[in-house]
PDB file of C-alpha atoms in Angstrom:
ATOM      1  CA  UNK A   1     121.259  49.305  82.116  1.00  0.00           C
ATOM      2  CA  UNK A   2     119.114  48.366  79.430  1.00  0.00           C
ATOM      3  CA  UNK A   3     120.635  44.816  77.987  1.00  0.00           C
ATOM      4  CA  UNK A   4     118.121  44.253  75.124  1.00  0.00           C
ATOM      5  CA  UNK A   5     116.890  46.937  73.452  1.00  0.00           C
ATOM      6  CA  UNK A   6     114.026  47.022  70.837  1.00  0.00           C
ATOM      7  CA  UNK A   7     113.562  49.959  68.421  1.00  0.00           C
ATOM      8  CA  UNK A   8     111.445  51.381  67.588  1.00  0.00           C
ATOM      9  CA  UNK A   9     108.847  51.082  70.665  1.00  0.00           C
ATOM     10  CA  UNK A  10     106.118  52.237  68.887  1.00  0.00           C
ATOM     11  CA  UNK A  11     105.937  51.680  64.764  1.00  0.00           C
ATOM     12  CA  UNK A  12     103.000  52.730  62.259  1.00  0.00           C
ATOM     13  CA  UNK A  13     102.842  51.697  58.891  1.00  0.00           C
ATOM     14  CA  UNK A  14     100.172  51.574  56.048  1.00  0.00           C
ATOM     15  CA  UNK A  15      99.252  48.257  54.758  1.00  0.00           C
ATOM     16  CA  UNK A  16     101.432  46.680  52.101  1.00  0.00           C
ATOM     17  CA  UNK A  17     104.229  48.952  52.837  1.00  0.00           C
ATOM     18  CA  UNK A  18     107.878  47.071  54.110  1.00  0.00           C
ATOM     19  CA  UNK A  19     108.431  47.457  57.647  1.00  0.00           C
ATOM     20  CA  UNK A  20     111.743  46.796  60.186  1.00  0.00           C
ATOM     21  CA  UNK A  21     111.862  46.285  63.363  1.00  0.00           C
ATOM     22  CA  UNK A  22     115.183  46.092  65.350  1.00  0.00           C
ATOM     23  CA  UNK A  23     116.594  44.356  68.415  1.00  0.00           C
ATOM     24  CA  UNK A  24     120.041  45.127  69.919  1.00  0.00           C
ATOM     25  CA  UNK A  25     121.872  43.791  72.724  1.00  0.00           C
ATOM     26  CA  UNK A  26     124.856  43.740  75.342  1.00  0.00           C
ATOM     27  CA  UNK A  27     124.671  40.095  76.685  1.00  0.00           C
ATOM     28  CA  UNK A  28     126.811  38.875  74.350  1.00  0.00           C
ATOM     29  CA  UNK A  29     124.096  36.038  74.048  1.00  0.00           C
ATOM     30  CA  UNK A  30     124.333  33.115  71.098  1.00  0.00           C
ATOM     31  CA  UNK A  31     120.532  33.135  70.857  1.00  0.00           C
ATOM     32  CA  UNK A  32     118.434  35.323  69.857  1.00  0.00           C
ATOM     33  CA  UNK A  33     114.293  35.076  68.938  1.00  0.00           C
ATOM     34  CA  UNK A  34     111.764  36.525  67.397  1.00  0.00           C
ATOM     35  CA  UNK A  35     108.047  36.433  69.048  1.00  0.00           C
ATOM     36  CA  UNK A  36     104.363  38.212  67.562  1.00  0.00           C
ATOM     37  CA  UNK A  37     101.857  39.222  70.821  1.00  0.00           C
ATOM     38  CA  UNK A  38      98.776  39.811  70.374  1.00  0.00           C
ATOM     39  CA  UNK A  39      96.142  41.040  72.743  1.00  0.00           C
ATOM     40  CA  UNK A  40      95.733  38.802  75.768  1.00  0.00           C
ATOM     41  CA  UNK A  41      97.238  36.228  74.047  1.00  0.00           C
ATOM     42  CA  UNK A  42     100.678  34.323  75.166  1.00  0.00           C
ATOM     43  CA  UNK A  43     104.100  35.321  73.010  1.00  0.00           C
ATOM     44  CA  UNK A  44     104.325  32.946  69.839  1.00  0.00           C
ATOM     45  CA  UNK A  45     108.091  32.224  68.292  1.00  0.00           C
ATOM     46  CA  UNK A  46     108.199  33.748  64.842  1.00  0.00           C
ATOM     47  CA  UNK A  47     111.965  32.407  64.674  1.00  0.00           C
ATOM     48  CA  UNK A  48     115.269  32.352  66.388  1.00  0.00           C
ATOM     49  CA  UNK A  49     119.056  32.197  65.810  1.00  0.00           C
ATOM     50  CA  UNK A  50     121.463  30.363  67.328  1.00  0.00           C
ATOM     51  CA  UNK A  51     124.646  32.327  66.316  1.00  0.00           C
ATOM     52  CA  UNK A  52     124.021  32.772  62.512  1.00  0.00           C
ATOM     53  CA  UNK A  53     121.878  29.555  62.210  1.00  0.00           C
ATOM     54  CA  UNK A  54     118.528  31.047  61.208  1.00  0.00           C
ATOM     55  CA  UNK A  55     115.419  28.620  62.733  1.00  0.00           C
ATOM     56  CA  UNK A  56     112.530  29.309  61.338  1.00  0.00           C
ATOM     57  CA  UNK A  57     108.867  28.077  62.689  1.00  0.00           C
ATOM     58  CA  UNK A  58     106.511  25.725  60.635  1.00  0.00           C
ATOM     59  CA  UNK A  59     103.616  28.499  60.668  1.00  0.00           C
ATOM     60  CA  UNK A  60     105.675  31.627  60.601  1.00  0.00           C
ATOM     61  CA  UNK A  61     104.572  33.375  57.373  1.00  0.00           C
ATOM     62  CA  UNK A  62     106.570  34.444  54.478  1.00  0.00           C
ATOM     63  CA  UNK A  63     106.111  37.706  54.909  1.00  0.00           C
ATOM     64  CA  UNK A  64     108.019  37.611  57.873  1.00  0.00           C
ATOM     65  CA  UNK A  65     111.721  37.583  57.309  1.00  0.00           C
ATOM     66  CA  UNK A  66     114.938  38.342  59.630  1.00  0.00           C
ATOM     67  CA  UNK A  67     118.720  39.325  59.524  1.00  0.00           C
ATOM     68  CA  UNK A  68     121.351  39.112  62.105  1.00  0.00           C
ATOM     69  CA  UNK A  69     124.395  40.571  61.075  1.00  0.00           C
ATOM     70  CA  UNK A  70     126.509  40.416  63.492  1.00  0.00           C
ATOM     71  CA  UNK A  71     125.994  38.425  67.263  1.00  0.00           C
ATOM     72  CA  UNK A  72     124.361  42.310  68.960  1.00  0.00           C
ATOM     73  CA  UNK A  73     121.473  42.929  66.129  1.00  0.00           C
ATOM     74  CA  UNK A  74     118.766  41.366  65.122  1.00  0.00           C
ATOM     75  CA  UNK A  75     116.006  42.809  62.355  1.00  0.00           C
ATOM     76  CA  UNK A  76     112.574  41.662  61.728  1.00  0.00           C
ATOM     77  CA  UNK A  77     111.689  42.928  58.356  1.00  0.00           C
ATOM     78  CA  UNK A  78     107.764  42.449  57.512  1.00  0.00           C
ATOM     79  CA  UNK A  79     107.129  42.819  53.737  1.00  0.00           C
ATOM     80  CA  UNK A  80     104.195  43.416  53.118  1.00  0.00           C
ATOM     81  CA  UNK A  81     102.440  43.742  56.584  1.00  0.00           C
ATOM     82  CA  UNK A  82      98.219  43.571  56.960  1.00  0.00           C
ATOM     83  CA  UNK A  83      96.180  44.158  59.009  1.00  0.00           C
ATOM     84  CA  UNK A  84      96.364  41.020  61.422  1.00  0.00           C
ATOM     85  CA  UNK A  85      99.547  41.849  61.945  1.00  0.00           C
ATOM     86  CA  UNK A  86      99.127  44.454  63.774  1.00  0.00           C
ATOM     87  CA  UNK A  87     100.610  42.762  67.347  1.00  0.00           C
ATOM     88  CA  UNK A  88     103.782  43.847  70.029  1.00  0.00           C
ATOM     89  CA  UNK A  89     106.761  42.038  68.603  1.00  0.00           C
ATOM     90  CA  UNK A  90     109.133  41.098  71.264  1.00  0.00           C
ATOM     91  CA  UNK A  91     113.009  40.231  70.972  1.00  0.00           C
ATOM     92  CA  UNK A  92     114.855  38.093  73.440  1.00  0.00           C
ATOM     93  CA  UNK A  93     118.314  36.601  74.170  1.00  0.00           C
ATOM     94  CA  UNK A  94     119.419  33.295  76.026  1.00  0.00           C
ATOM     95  CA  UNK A  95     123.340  31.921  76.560  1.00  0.00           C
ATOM     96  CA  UNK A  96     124.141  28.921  75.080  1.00  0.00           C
ATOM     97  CA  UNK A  97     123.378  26.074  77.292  1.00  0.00           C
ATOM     98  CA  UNK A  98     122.330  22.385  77.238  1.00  0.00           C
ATOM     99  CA  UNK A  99     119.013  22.916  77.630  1.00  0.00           C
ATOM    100  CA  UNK A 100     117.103  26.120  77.686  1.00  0.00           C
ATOM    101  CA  UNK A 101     117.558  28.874  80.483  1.00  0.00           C
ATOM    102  CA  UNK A 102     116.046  32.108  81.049  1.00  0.00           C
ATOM    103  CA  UNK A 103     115.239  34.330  78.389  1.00  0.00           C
ATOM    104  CA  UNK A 104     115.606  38.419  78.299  1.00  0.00           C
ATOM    105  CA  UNK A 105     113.066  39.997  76.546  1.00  0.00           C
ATOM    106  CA  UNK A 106     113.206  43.657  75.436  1.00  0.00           C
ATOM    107  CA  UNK A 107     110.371  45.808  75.728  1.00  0.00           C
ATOM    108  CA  UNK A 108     108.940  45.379  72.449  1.00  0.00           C
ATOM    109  CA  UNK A 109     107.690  47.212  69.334  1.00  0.00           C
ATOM    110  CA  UNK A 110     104.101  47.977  68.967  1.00  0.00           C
ATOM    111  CA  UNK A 111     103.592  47.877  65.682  1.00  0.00           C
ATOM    112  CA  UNK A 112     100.107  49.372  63.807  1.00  0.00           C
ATOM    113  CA  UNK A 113      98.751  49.332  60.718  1.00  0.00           C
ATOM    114  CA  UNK A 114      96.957  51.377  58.984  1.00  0.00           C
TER     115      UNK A 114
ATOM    116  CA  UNK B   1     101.352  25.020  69.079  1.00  0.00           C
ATOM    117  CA  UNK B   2     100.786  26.034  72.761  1.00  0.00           C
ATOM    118  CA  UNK B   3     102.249  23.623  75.389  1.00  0.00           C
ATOM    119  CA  UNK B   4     101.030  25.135  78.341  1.00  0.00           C
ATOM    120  CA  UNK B   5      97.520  26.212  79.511  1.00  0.00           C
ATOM    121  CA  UNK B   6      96.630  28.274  82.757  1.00  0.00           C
ATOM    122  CA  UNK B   7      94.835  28.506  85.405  1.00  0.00           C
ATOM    123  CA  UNK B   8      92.685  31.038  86.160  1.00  0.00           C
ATOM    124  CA  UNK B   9      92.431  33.365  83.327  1.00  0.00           C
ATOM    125  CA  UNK B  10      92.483  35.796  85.384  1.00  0.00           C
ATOM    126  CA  UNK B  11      92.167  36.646  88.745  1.00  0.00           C
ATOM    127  CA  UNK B  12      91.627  39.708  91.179  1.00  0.00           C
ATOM    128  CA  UNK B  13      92.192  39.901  94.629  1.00  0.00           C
ATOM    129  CA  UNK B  14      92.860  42.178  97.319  1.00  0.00           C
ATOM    130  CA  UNK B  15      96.156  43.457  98.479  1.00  0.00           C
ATOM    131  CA  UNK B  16      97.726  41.250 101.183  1.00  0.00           C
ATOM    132  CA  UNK B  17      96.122  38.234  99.856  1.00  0.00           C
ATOM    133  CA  UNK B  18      97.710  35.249  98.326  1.00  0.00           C
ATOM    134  CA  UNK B  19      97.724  34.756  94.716  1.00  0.00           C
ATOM    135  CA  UNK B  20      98.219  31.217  92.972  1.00  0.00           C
ATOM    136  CA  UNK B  21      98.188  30.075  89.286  1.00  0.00           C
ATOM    137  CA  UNK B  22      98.420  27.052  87.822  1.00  0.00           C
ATOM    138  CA  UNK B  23      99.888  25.736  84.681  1.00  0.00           C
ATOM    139  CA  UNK B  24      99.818  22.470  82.935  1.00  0.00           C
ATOM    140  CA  UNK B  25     101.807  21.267  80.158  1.00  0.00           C
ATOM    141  CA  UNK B  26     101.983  18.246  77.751  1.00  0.00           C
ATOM    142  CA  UNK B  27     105.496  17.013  77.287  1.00  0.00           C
ATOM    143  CA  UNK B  28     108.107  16.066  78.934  1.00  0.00           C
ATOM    144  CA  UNK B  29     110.385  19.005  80.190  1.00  0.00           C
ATOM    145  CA  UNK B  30     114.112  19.438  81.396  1.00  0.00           C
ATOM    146  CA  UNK B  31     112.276  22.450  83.229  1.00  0.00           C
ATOM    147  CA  UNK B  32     109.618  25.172  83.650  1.00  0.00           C
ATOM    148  CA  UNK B  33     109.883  28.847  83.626  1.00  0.00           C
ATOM    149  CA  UNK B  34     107.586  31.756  85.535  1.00  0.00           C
ATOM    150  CA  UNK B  35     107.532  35.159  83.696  1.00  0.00           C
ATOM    151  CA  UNK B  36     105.717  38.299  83.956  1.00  0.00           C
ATOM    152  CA  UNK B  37     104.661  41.215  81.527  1.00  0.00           C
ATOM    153  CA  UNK B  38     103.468  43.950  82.990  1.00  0.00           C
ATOM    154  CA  UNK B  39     100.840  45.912  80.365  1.00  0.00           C
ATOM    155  CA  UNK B  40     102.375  46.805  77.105  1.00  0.00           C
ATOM    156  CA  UNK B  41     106.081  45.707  78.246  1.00  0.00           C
ATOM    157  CA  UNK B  42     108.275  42.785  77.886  1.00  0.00           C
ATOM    158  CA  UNK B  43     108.630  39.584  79.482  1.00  0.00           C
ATOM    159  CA  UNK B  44     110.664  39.597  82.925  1.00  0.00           C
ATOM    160  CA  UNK B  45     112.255  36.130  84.221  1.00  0.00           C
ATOM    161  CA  UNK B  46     110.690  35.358  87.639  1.00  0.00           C
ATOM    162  CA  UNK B  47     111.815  31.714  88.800  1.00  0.00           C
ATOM    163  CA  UNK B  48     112.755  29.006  86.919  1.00  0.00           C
ATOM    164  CA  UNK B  49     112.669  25.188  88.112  1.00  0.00           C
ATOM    165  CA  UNK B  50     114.077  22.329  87.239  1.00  0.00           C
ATOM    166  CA  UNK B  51     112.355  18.756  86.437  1.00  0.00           C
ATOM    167  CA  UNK B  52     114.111  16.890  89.227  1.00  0.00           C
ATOM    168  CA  UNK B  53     112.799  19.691  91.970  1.00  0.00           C
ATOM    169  CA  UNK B  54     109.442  19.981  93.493  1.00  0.00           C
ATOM    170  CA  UNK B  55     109.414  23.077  95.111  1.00  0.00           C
ATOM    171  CA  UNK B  56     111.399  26.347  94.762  1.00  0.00           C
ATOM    172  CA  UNK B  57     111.214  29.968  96.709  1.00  0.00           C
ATOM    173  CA  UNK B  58     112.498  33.255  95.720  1.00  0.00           C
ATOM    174  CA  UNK B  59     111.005  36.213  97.826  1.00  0.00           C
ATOM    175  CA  UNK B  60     107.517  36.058  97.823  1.00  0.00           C
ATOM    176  CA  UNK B  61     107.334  33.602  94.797  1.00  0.00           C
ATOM    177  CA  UNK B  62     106.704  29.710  95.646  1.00  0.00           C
ATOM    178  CA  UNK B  63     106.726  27.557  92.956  1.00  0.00           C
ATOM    179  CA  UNK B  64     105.964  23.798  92.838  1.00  0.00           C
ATOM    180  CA  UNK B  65     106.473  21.629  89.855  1.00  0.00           C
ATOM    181  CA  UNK B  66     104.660  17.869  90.110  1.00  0.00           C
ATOM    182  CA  UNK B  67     106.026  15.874  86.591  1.00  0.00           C
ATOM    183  CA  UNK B  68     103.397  12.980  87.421  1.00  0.00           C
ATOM    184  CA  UNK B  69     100.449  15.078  86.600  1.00  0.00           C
ATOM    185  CA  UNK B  70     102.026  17.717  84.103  1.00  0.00           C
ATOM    186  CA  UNK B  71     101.805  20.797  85.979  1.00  0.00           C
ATOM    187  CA  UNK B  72     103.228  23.575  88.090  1.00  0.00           C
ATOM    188  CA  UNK B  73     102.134  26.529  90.178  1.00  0.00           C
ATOM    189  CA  UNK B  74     103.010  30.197  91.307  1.00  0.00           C
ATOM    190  CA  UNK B  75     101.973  31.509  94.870  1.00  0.00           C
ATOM    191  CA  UNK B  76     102.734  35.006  95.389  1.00  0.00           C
ATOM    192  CA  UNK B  77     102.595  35.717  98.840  1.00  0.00           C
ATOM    193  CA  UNK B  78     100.967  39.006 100.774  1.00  0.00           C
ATOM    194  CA  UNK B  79     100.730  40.472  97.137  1.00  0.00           C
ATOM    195  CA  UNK B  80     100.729  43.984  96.719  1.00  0.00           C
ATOM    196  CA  UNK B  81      99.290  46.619  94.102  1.00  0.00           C
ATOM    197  CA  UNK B  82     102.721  46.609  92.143  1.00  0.00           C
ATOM    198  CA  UNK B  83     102.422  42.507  91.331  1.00  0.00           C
ATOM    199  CA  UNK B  84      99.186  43.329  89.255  1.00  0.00           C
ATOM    200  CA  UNK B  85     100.800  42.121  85.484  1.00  0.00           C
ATOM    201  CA  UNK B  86      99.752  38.783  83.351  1.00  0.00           C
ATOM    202  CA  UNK B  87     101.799  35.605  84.138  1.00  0.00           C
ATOM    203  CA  UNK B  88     103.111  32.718  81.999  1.00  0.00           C
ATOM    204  CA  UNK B  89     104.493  29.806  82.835  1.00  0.00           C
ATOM    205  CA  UNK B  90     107.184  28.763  80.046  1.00  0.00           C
ATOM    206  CA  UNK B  91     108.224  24.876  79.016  1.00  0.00           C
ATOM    207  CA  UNK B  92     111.060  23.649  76.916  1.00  0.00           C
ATOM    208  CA  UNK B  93     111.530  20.656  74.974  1.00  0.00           C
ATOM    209  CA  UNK B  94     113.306  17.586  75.553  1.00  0.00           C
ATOM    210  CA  UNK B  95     114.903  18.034  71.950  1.00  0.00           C
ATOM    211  CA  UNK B  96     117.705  21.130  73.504  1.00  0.00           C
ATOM    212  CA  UNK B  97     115.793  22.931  70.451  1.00  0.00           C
ATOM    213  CA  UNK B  98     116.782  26.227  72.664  1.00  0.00           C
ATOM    214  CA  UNK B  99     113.146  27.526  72.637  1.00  0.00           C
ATOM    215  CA  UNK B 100     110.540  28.595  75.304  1.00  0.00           C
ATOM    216  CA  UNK B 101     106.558  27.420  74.571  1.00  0.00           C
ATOM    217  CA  UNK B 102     104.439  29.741  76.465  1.00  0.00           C
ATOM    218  CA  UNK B 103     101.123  29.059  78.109  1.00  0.00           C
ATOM    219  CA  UNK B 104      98.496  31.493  78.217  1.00  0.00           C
ATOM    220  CA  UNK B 105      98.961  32.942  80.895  1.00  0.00           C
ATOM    221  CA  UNK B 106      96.903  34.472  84.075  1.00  0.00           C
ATOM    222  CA  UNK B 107      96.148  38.343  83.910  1.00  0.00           C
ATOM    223  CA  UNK B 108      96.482  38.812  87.573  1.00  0.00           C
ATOM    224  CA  UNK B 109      95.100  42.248  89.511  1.00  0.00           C
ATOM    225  CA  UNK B 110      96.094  42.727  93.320  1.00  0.00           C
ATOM    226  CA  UNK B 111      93.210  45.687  94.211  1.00  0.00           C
ATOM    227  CA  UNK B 112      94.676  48.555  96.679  1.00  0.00           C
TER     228      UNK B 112
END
C-alpha cells in the first residue's frame, strides 16, 4: 500500500506559467519535506514542516512556495517556473522523534518545462 | 550545502560480486542513513546506524560507521542484477533540526 503518494508523476508546463505539485500521505507523520533532483545529482531540501511550522532553506528560491493544510497534504506551488527548474521533486515523511529517523519518500513528480 | 561525499561515483561489477561504497561526512552526527533510488523513482530506506555503533547487518547490507575519521560504508554482498540503483548515504545534524543532508551518492550497476 502506497503510504506517500506524489501527484502528478509526470508534470509539463510552459515557462512562466504557475505550477502545483502535490504530496499525500497515510503515516500520519508530523514531518513532512520538500526536495528538487536533478540529474545525477543527490536530493536537495527545498523546505519542510514540522506539523504546520513551515522551515524554509537559506537558498530555496522565492519562486518556490508550499501549503500544508491539513497533517496528510502537502503542495509545492512553483510560480513562475524556468527552465532550470526542470528537476524530479520528491516528497517525504518522518515521525516525530529526538533526532532524525528514516524518511519515506514518494515516487516523485517529474516536472518539464517547456 | 552537501555534508556527505561518496565514494566511487560509480561503479560496475559483475553479478555475485561484492559491492562497497564509501561516504564521508563533516559534522558531527547522532547517526547515518543508507538509501537507494532506483532510476526515475524515490528514495527507499536501506539501514540506518547509529553514532555509538560500528557495524550493522541487514540481509546482504553491512554497514560500518568509524566517527574518528568521518565516514561510513555499504557492502552489498553476492549482489545481483536487481541491486543496480544509485546510493546515498544520509547525515543529520546535531541541532534535532529534523532534516536529512544527502551525499552524492554512488550510481551502482551489478552486470548479469
Amino acid at each position: 500500500d502506497a503510504m506517500v503518494i506524489q501527484n502528478p508523476r509526470y508534470q509539463v508546463t510552459q515557462f512562466g506559467k504557475p505550477v502545483t505539485l502535490s504530496c499525500s500521505q497515510t503515516l500520519n507523520h508530523n514531518v513532512m519535506y520538500w526536495y528538487q533532483q536533478k540529474s545525477s545529482q543527490a536530493p536537495k531540501l527545498l523546505f519542510h514542516y514540522y506539523d504546520k511550522d513551515f522551515n524554509n532553506e537559506a537558498d530555496t528560491p522565492d519562486n518556490f512556495q508550499s501549503r500544508r493544510p491539513n497533517t496528510s497534504f502537502c503542495f509545492l506551488d512553483i510560480r513562475s517556473p524556468g527552465l532550470g527548474d526542470a528537476a524530479m521533486y520528491l516528497c517525504a515523511t518522518s515521525g516525530q522523534g529526538r533526532y532524525q529517523e528514516t524518511q519515506y519518500f514518494g515516487p516523485g513528480t517529474r516536472l518539464l518545462v517547456l | 550545502s552537501q555534508q556527505g561525499e561518496e565514494d566511487p561515483q560509480a561503479l560496475s561489477i559483475q553479478e555475485g560480486e561484492n559491492a562497497t561504497m564509501n561516504c564521508s561526512y563533516k559534522t558531527s552526527i547522532n547517526n547515518l542513513q543508507w538509501y537507494r533510488q532506483n532510476s526515475g523513482r524515490g528514495l527507499v530506506h536501506l539501514i540506518l546506524i547509529r553514532s555509538n555503533e560500528r557495524e550493522k547487518h541487514s540481509g546482504r547490507l553491512r554497514v560500518t560507521l568509524d566517527t574518528s575519521k568521518k565516514s561510513s560504508s555499504l557492502l552489498i554482498t553476492a549482489s545481483r542484477a536487481a541491486d543496480t540503483a544509485s546510493y546515498f548515504c544520509a547525515t543529520d545534524g546535531m541541532d534535532s533540526s529534523y532534516k536529512l543532508i544527502f551525499g552524492s551518492g554512488t550510481r551502482l550497476l551489478v552486470r548479469p
